């Protein structure tokens, strides 16, 4: 589980515990649910490939994407304690996921409190990302909001080897980007044009290229502290 080893050393014994977890693999097409709202899952899901998102759908059909998840992310580890899901997790692209029974996770946590802390850390970082998104929605301009999301995705993807030299693939529809930012489609289109006009970012099809990361970080007031991409004892 790459996201765990990014932030602390994992012993050979702990690697064996993780590799010994019972799991089932599932391939999903774009738009399929990995986890359903109001379900009571008995397992938690790790993204192995593709992009996924947490979504909340209102009674009138309006949707808000509240988080984006990439390979290595545990998308519903919190279900181990919450029991009932208050949102869905959907595939934004074709993807693969591994489902680990909660009884297996509890067994590992009992045998390795350190791994238990790292599992807890992953949910804490989810909360930190949520705070950053709320701040963007409430206090950043539209251009800075989008720029901040691009900086975040680049740093997260680069950490797991899926972005380099300022470039990464982000094959999502503008409607999905709108639901993540809380913008209308028209507003997303206009914001993309404004961001391109800064000369800091090129976005062609599904390929995003950051031409000046430091400049984009200044524009969007991006501080990566909340991503906690630091390896230290936990």
PDB file of C-alpha atoms in Angstrom:
ATOM      1  CA  UNK A   1       0.000   0.000   0.000  1.00  0.00           C
ATOM      2  CA  UNK A   2       2.069   2.842  -1.405  1.00  0.00           C
ATOM      3  CA  UNK A   3       0.323   5.629   0.502  1.00  0.00           C
ATOM      4  CA  UNK A   4       1.388   4.100   3.830  1.00  0.00           C
ATOM      5  CA  UNK A   5       5.083   3.754   2.922  1.00  0.00           C
ATOM      6  CA  UNK A   6       5.156   7.351   1.682  1.00  0.00           C
ATOM      7  CA  UNK A   7       4.863   8.634   5.230  1.00  0.00           C
ATOM      8  CA  UNK A   8       6.745   6.152   7.413  1.00  0.00           C
ATOM      9  CA  UNK A   9       9.063   3.159   7.257  1.00  0.00           C
ATOM     10  CA  UNK A  10       7.227  -0.161   7.118  1.00  0.00           C
ATOM     11  CA  UNK A  11       9.015  -3.221   8.420  1.00  0.00           C
ATOM     12  CA  UNK A  12       9.375  -6.516   6.571  1.00  0.00           C
ATOM     13  CA  UNK A  13       6.920  -8.078   9.019  1.00  0.00           C
ATOM     14  CA  UNK A  14       4.395  -5.305   8.398  1.00  0.00           C
ATOM     15  CA  UNK A  15       4.754  -5.685   4.638  1.00  0.00           C
ATOM     16  CA  UNK A  16       4.018  -9.395   5.072  1.00  0.00           C
ATOM     17  CA  UNK A  17       0.913  -8.568   7.119  1.00  0.00           C
ATOM     18  CA  UNK A  18      -0.349  -6.234   4.406  1.00  0.00           C
ATOM     19  CA  UNK A  19       0.432  -8.662   1.603  1.00  0.00           C
ATOM     20  CA  UNK A  20      -1.321 -11.414   3.544  1.00  0.00           C
ATOM     21  CA  UNK A  21      -4.605  -9.506   3.738  1.00  0.00           C
ATOM     22  CA  UNK A  22      -7.491 -11.367   2.156  1.00  0.00           C
ATOM     23  CA  UNK A  23      -8.961  -9.248  -0.608  1.00  0.00           C
ATOM     24  CA  UNK A  24     -11.096  -9.389  -3.697  1.00  0.00           C
ATOM     25  CA  UNK A  25     -10.304  -7.461  -6.852  1.00  0.00           C
ATOM     26  CA  UNK A  26     -12.932  -5.738  -8.905  1.00  0.00           C
ATOM     27  CA  UNK A  27     -12.732  -3.964 -12.252  1.00  0.00           C
ATOM     28  CA  UNK A  28     -15.128  -1.053 -12.651  1.00  0.00           C
ATOM     29  CA  UNK A  29     -16.207   0.991 -15.630  1.00  0.00           C
ATOM     30  CA  UNK A  30     -16.499   4.757 -15.579  1.00  0.00           C
ATOM     31  CA  UNK A  31     -19.613   5.771 -13.636  1.00  0.00           C
ATOM     32  CA  UNK A  32     -19.905   2.568 -11.603  1.00  0.00           C
ATOM     33  CA  UNK A  33     -20.082   2.743  -7.816  1.00  0.00           C
ATOM     34  CA  UNK A  34     -17.265   1.338  -5.736  1.00  0.00           C
ATOM     35  CA  UNK A  35     -19.267   2.007  -2.576  1.00  0.00           C
ATOM     36  CA  UNK A  36     -22.933   2.986  -2.302  1.00  0.00           C
ATOM     37  CA  UNK A  37     -24.471   5.727  -0.194  1.00  0.00           C
ATOM     38  CA  UNK A  38     -26.441   4.350   2.795  1.00  0.00           C
ATOM     39  CA  UNK A  39     -24.815   0.927   2.453  1.00  0.00           C
ATOM     40  CA  UNK A  40     -23.281  -0.892   5.423  1.00  0.00           C
ATOM     41  CA  UNK A  41     -20.064  -2.277   3.951  1.00  0.00           C
ATOM     42  CA  UNK A  42     -18.226  -5.120   5.624  1.00  0.00           C
ATOM     43  CA  UNK A  43     -15.043  -4.285   3.754  1.00  0.00           C
ATOM     44  CA  UNK A  44     -12.989  -1.246   2.792  1.00  0.00           C
ATOM     45  CA  UNK A  45     -11.707  -0.399  -0.654  1.00  0.00           C
ATOM     46  CA  UNK A  46      -8.256   0.526  -1.981  1.00  0.00           C
ATOM     47  CA  UNK A  47      -7.948   2.097  -5.439  1.00  0.00           C
ATOM     48  CA  UNK A  48      -5.403   0.193  -7.544  1.00  0.00           C
ATOM     49  CA  UNK A  49      -5.767   2.119 -10.808  1.00  0.00           C
ATOM     50  CA  UNK A  50      -7.812   4.992 -12.207  1.00  0.00           C
ATOM     51  CA  UNK A  51      -9.523   8.012 -10.660  1.00  0.00           C
ATOM     52  CA  UNK A  52     -12.423   7.784  -8.238  1.00  0.00           C
ATOM     53  CA  UNK A  53     -14.478  10.339  -6.316  1.00  0.00           C
ATOM     54  CA  UNK A  54     -16.648  10.646  -3.263  1.00  0.00           C
ATOM     55  CA  UNK A  55     -20.020  12.100  -4.147  1.00  0.00           C
ATOM     56  CA  UNK A  56     -23.128  13.255  -2.313  1.00  0.00           C
ATOM     57  CA  UNK A  57     -26.310  13.301  -4.385  1.00  0.00           C
ATOM     58  CA  UNK A  58     -29.227  15.429  -3.188  1.00  0.00           C
ATOM     59  CA  UNK A  59     -32.876  14.476  -3.508  1.00  0.00           C
ATOM     60  CA  UNK A  60     -33.262  16.789  -6.515  1.00  0.00           C
ATOM     61  CA  UNK A  61     -30.417  14.995  -8.325  1.00  0.00           C
ATOM     62  CA  UNK A  62     -27.774  17.674  -7.821  1.00  0.00           C
ATOM     63  CA  UNK A  63     -24.350  16.289  -7.025  1.00  0.00           C
ATOM     64  CA  UNK A  64     -21.294  17.474  -5.129  1.00  0.00           C
ATOM     65  CA  UNK A  65     -17.977  15.686  -5.490  1.00  0.00           C
ATOM     66  CA  UNK A  66     -16.320  16.026  -2.099  1.00  0.00           C
ATOM     67  CA  UNK A  67     -12.995  14.261  -2.745  1.00  0.00           C
ATOM     68  CA  UNK A  68     -10.876  12.835  -5.533  1.00  0.00           C
ATOM     69  CA  UNK A  69      -8.977   9.596  -5.023  1.00  0.00           C
ATOM     70  CA  UNK A  70      -6.011   8.156  -6.868  1.00  0.00           C
ATOM     71  CA  UNK A  71      -4.236   4.778  -6.882  1.00  0.00           C
ATOM     72  CA  UNK A  72      -3.066   3.799  -3.408  1.00  0.00           C
ATOM     73  CA  UNK A  73      -5.896   5.602  -1.604  1.00  0.00           C
ATOM     74  CA  UNK A  74      -8.155   3.793   0.884  1.00  0.00           C
ATOM     75  CA  UNK A  75     -11.442   5.428  -0.090  1.00  0.00           C
ATOM     76  CA  UNK A  76     -13.681   4.204   2.732  1.00  0.00           C
ATOM     77  CA  UNK A  77     -11.479   3.114   5.602  1.00  0.00           C
ATOM     78  CA  UNK A  78     -13.699   5.220   7.852  1.00  0.00           C
ATOM     79  CA  UNK A  79     -16.551   2.755   7.168  1.00  0.00           C
ATOM     80  CA  UNK A  80     -14.776   0.435   9.605  1.00  0.00           C
ATOM     81  CA  UNK A  81     -16.100   2.675  12.400  1.00  0.00           C
ATOM     82  CA  UNK A  82     -18.959   4.640  10.843  1.00  0.00           C
ATOM     83  CA  UNK A  83     -20.718   1.450   9.646  1.00  0.00           C
ATOM     84  CA  UNK A  84     -23.211   3.308   7.402  1.00  0.00           C
ATOM     85  CA  UNK A  85     -21.931   5.270   4.398  1.00  0.00           C
ATOM     86  CA  UNK A  86     -23.235   8.843   4.091  1.00  0.00           C
ATOM     87  CA  UNK A  87     -21.926   9.174   0.523  1.00  0.00           C
ATOM     88  CA  UNK A  88     -21.002   7.105  -2.517  1.00  0.00           C
ATOM     89  CA  UNK A  89     -17.646   6.470  -4.136  1.00  0.00           C
ATOM     90  CA  UNK A  90     -17.765   6.326  -7.936  1.00  0.00           C
ATOM     91  CA  UNK A  91     -15.329   5.575 -10.740  1.00  0.00           C
ATOM     92  CA  UNK A  92     -14.458   8.690 -12.744  1.00  0.00           C
ATOM     93  CA  UNK A  93     -12.495   6.487 -15.154  1.00  0.00           C
ATOM     94  CA  UNK A  94     -12.270   2.766 -15.708  1.00  0.00           C
ATOM     95  CA  UNK A  95     -10.477   1.528 -12.621  1.00  0.00           C
ATOM     96  CA  UNK A  96      -9.509  -1.422 -10.477  1.00  0.00           C
ATOM     97  CA  UNK A  97     -10.026  -1.707  -6.738  1.00  0.00           C
ATOM     98  CA  UNK A  98      -9.241  -4.179  -3.972  1.00  0.00           C
ATOM     99  CA  UNK A  99     -11.770  -4.807  -1.205  1.00  0.00           C
ATOM    100  CA  UNK A 100     -10.425  -5.870   2.191  1.00  0.00           C
ATOM    101  CA  UNK A 101     -12.826  -7.345   4.795  1.00  0.00           C
ATOM    102  CA  UNK A 102     -13.053  -5.355   7.999  1.00  0.00           C
ATOM    103  CA  UNK A 103     -12.239  -8.459  10.030  1.00  0.00           C
ATOM    104  CA  UNK A 104      -8.906  -8.622   8.169  1.00  0.00           C
ATOM    105  CA  UNK A 105      -8.154  -4.960   8.901  1.00  0.00           C
ATOM    106  CA  UNK A 106      -8.961  -5.468  12.573  1.00  0.00           C
ATOM    107  CA  UNK A 107      -6.667  -8.507  12.676  1.00  0.00           C
ATOM    108  CA  UNK A 108      -3.784  -6.481  11.236  1.00  0.00           C
ATOM    109  CA  UNK A 109      -4.404  -3.550  13.584  1.00  0.00           C
ATOM    110  CA  UNK A 110      -4.367  -5.907  16.582  1.00  0.00           C
ATOM    111  CA  UNK A 111      -1.083  -7.472  15.463  1.00  0.00           C
ATOM    112  CA  UNK A 112       0.556  -4.172  14.475  1.00  0.00           C
ATOM    113  CA  UNK A 113      -0.514  -1.015  16.328  1.00  0.00           C
ATOM    114  CA  UNK A 114       1.911   0.869  14.069  1.00  0.00           C
ATOM    115  CA  UNK A 115      -0.046  -0.122  10.960  1.00  0.00           C
ATOM    116  CA  UNK A 116      -3.196   0.819  12.838  1.00  0.00           C
ATOM    117  CA  UNK A 117      -1.777   4.308  13.316  1.00  0.00           C
ATOM    118  CA  UNK A 118      -0.912   4.532   9.613  1.00  0.00           C
ATOM    119  CA  UNK A 119      -4.462   3.502   8.673  1.00  0.00           C
ATOM    120  CA  UNK A 120      -5.698   6.210  11.034  1.00  0.00           C
ATOM    121  CA  UNK A 121      -3.264   8.671   9.439  1.00  0.00           C
ATOM    122  CA  UNK A 122      -4.827   8.060   6.022  1.00  0.00           C
ATOM    123  CA  UNK A 123      -8.242   9.129   7.341  1.00  0.00           C
ATOM    124  CA  UNK A 124      -6.686  12.139   9.105  1.00  0.00           C
ATOM    125  CA  UNK A 125      -5.137  13.248   5.810  1.00  0.00           C
ATOM    126  CA  UNK A 126      -8.530  12.833   4.119  1.00  0.00           C
ATOM    127  CA  UNK A 127      -9.824  15.323   6.680  1.00  0.00           C
ATOM    128  CA  UNK A 128      -6.952  17.711   5.993  1.00  0.00           C
ATOM    129  CA  UNK A 129      -7.673  17.616   2.264  1.00  0.00           C
ATOM    130  CA  UNK A 130     -11.339  18.283   3.012  1.00  0.00           C
ATOM    131  CA  UNK A 131     -10.375  21.404   5.001  1.00  0.00           C
ATOM    132  CA  UNK A 132      -8.262  22.635   2.094  1.00  0.00           C
ATOM    133  CA  UNK A 133     -11.175  22.124  -0.305  1.00  0.00           C
ATOM    134  CA  UNK A 134     -13.562  24.003   1.995  1.00  0.00           C
ATOM    135  CA  UNK A 135     -11.082  26.879   2.215  1.00  0.00           C
ATOM    136  CA  UNK A 136     -10.808  26.988  -1.579  1.00  0.00           C
ATOM    137  CA  UNK A 137     -14.593  27.028  -1.957  1.00  0.00           C
ATOM    138  CA  UNK A 138     -15.050  29.758   0.617  1.00  0.00           C
ATOM    139  CA  UNK A 139     -12.046  32.039   0.224  1.00  0.00           C
ATOM    140  CA  UNK A 140     -10.141  31.541  -3.028  1.00  0.00           C
ATOM    141  CA  UNK A 141     -11.011  33.105  -6.354  1.00  0.00           C
ATOM    142  CA  UNK A 142     -12.255  30.734  -9.043  1.00  0.00           C
ATOM    143  CA  UNK A 143      -8.875  30.740 -10.807  1.00  0.00           C
ATOM    144  CA  UNK A 144      -6.973  30.176  -7.564  1.00  0.00           C
ATOM    145  CA  UNK A 145      -9.428  27.433  -6.577  1.00  0.00           C
ATOM    146  CA  UNK A 146      -8.768  25.515  -9.802  1.00  0.00           C
ATOM    147  CA  UNK A 147      -5.033  26.202  -9.575  1.00  0.00           C
ATOM    148  CA  UNK A 148      -4.953  24.859  -6.038  1.00  0.00           C
ATOM    149  CA  UNK A 149      -6.659  21.635  -7.131  1.00  0.00           C
ATOM    150  CA  UNK A 150      -4.129  21.200  -9.954  1.00  0.00           C
ATOM    151  CA  UNK A 151      -1.209  21.720  -7.560  1.00  0.00           C
ATOM    152  CA  UNK A 152      -2.704  19.214  -5.131  1.00  0.00           C
ATOM    153  CA  UNK A 153      -3.299  16.559  -7.770  1.00  0.00           C
ATOM    154  CA  UNK A 154       0.187  16.968  -9.183  1.00  0.00           C
ATOM    155  CA  UNK A 155       1.853  16.533  -5.788  1.00  0.00           C
ATOM    156  CA  UNK A 156      -0.303  13.523  -4.897  1.00  0.00           C
ATOM    157  CA  UNK A 157       0.173  11.839  -8.278  1.00  0.00           C
ATOM    158  CA  UNK A 158       3.903  12.552  -8.380  1.00  0.00           C
ATOM    159  CA  UNK A 159       4.280  10.910  -4.968  1.00  0.00           C
ATOM    160  CA  UNK A 160       2.967   7.608  -6.382  1.00  0.00           C
ATOM    161  CA  UNK A 161       4.840   7.851  -9.676  1.00  0.00           C
ATOM    162  CA  UNK A 162       1.930   9.004 -11.839  1.00  0.00           C
ATOM    163  CA  UNK A 163       3.126  12.534 -12.628  1.00  0.00           C
ATOM    164  CA  UNK A 164       6.474  13.986 -13.607  1.00  0.00           C
ATOM    165  CA  UNK A 165       8.037  17.077 -15.158  1.00  0.00           C
ATOM    166  CA  UNK A 166       4.875  19.062 -14.455  1.00  0.00           C
ATOM    167  CA  UNK A 167       2.600  16.727 -16.430  1.00  0.00           C
ATOM    168  CA  UNK A 168      -0.186  14.368 -15.457  1.00  0.00           C
ATOM    169  CA  UNK A 169      -3.224  12.760 -17.036  1.00  0.00           C
ATOM    170  CA  UNK A 170      -6.587  13.846 -15.647  1.00  0.00           C
ATOM    171  CA  UNK A 171      -9.243  12.245 -17.881  1.00  0.00           C
ATOM    172  CA  UNK A 172     -12.389  13.683 -16.325  1.00  0.00           C
ATOM    173  CA  UNK A 173     -15.322  15.433 -17.956  1.00  0.00           C
ATOM    174  CA  UNK A 174     -15.869  19.163 -17.397  1.00  0.00           C
ATOM    175  CA  UNK A 175     -19.165  18.297 -15.705  1.00  0.00           C
ATOM    176  CA  UNK A 176     -17.241  16.214 -13.147  1.00  0.00           C
ATOM    177  CA  UNK A 177     -14.733  19.011 -12.628  1.00  0.00           C
ATOM    178  CA  UNK A 178     -17.677  21.387 -12.114  1.00  0.00           C
ATOM    179  CA  UNK A 179     -19.141  19.093  -9.450  1.00  0.00           C
ATOM    180  CA  UNK A 180     -15.777  18.949  -7.671  1.00  0.00           C
ATOM    181  CA  UNK A 181     -15.298  22.722  -7.698  1.00  0.00           C
ATOM    182  CA  UNK A 182     -18.930  23.623  -7.078  1.00  0.00           C
ATOM    183  CA  UNK A 183     -19.073  25.620 -10.332  1.00  0.00           C
ATOM    184  CA  UNK A 184     -21.511  25.675 -13.219  1.00  0.00           C
ATOM    185  CA  UNK A 185     -20.276  24.298 -16.539  1.00  0.00           C
ATOM    186  CA  UNK A 186     -20.101  27.833 -17.930  1.00  0.00           C
ATOM    187  CA  UNK A 187     -18.068  28.961 -14.917  1.00  0.00           C
ATOM    188  CA  UNK A 188     -15.667  26.012 -15.296  1.00  0.00           C
ATOM    189  CA  UNK A 189     -15.113  26.820 -18.962  1.00  0.00           C
ATOM    190  CA  UNK A 190     -14.441  30.478 -18.214  1.00  0.00           C
ATOM    191  CA  UNK A 191     -12.111  29.628 -15.320  1.00  0.00           C
ATOM    192  CA  UNK A 192     -10.120  27.221 -17.496  1.00  0.00           C
ATOM    193  CA  UNK A 193      -9.681  29.995 -20.063  1.00  0.00           C
ATOM    194  CA  UNK A 194      -8.587  32.443 -17.366  1.00  0.00           C
ATOM    195  CA  UNK A 195      -6.084  29.959 -15.968  1.00  0.00           C
ATOM    196  CA  UNK A 196      -4.614  29.200 -19.398  1.00  0.00           C
ATOM    197  CA  UNK A 197      -4.277  32.948 -19.984  1.00  0.00           C
ATOM    198  CA  UNK A 198      -1.886  33.203 -17.020  1.00  0.00           C
ATOM    199  CA  UNK A 199       0.642  31.085 -18.937  1.00  0.00           C
ATOM    200  CA  UNK A 200       1.102  28.892 -15.874  1.00  0.00           C
ATOM    201  CA  UNK A 201      -0.883  25.860 -17.080  1.00  0.00           C
ATOM    202  CA  UNK A 202      -1.631  24.095 -20.345  1.00  0.00           C
ATOM    203  CA  UNK A 203      -4.662  21.786 -20.383  1.00  0.00           C
ATOM    204  CA  UNK A 204      -5.201  19.867 -23.625  1.00  0.00           C
ATOM    205  CA  UNK A 205      -7.657  16.998 -23.621  1.00  0.00           C
ATOM    206  CA  UNK A 206      -6.826  14.892 -20.583  1.00  0.00           C
ATOM    207  CA  UNK A 207      -3.209  16.100 -20.287  1.00  0.00           C
ATOM    208  CA  UNK A 208      -2.482  18.813 -17.737  1.00  0.00           C
ATOM    209  CA  UNK A 209       0.933  20.482 -17.943  1.00  0.00           C
ATOM    210  CA  UNK A 210       2.087  22.874 -15.239  1.00  0.00           C
ATOM    211  CA  UNK A 211       4.448  25.284 -16.964  1.00  0.00           C
ATOM    212  CA  UNK A 212       5.484  27.117 -13.790  1.00  0.00           C
ATOM    213  CA  UNK A 213       4.682  25.218 -10.586  1.00  0.00           C
ATOM    214  CA  UNK A 214       6.044  27.887  -8.251  1.00  0.00           C
ATOM    215  CA  UNK A 215       4.040  30.553 -10.064  1.00  0.00           C
ATOM    216  CA  UNK A 216       0.866  28.447  -9.887  1.00  0.00           C
ATOM    217  CA  UNK A 217       1.475  27.754  -6.205  1.00  0.00           C
ATOM    218  CA  UNK A 218       1.807  31.505  -5.554  1.00  0.00           C
ATOM    219  CA  UNK A 219      -1.345  32.274  -7.523  1.00  0.00           C
ATOM    220  CA  UNK A 220      -3.399  29.694  -5.652  1.00  0.00           C
ATOM    221  CA  UNK A 221      -1.610  30.104  -2.271  1.00  0.00           C
ATOM    222  CA  UNK A 222      -0.845  26.391  -2.310  1.00  0.00           C
ATOM    223  CA  UNK A 223       0.913  25.086   0.805  1.00  0.00           C
ATOM    224  CA  UNK A 224       1.395  21.296   0.619  1.00  0.00           C
ATOM    225  CA  UNK A 225       1.660  20.869   4.401  1.00  0.00           C
ATOM    226  CA  UNK A 226      -1.867  19.413   4.553  1.00  0.00           C
ATOM    227  CA  UNK A 227      -0.864  16.525   2.253  1.00  0.00           C
ATOM    228  CA  UNK A 228       1.665  15.378   4.848  1.00  0.00           C
ATOM    229  CA  UNK A 229       4.034  13.978   2.201  1.00  0.00           C
ATOM    230  CA  UNK A 230       6.785  13.643   4.784  1.00  0.00           C
ATOM    231  CA  UNK A 231       8.312  10.353   5.884  1.00  0.00           C
ATOM    232  CA  UNK A 232       8.761  10.320   9.660  1.00  0.00           C
ATOM    233  CA  UNK A 233       8.028   7.988  12.595  1.00  0.00           C
ATOM    234  CA  UNK A 234       4.320   7.832  13.385  1.00  0.00           C
TER     235      UNK A 234
END
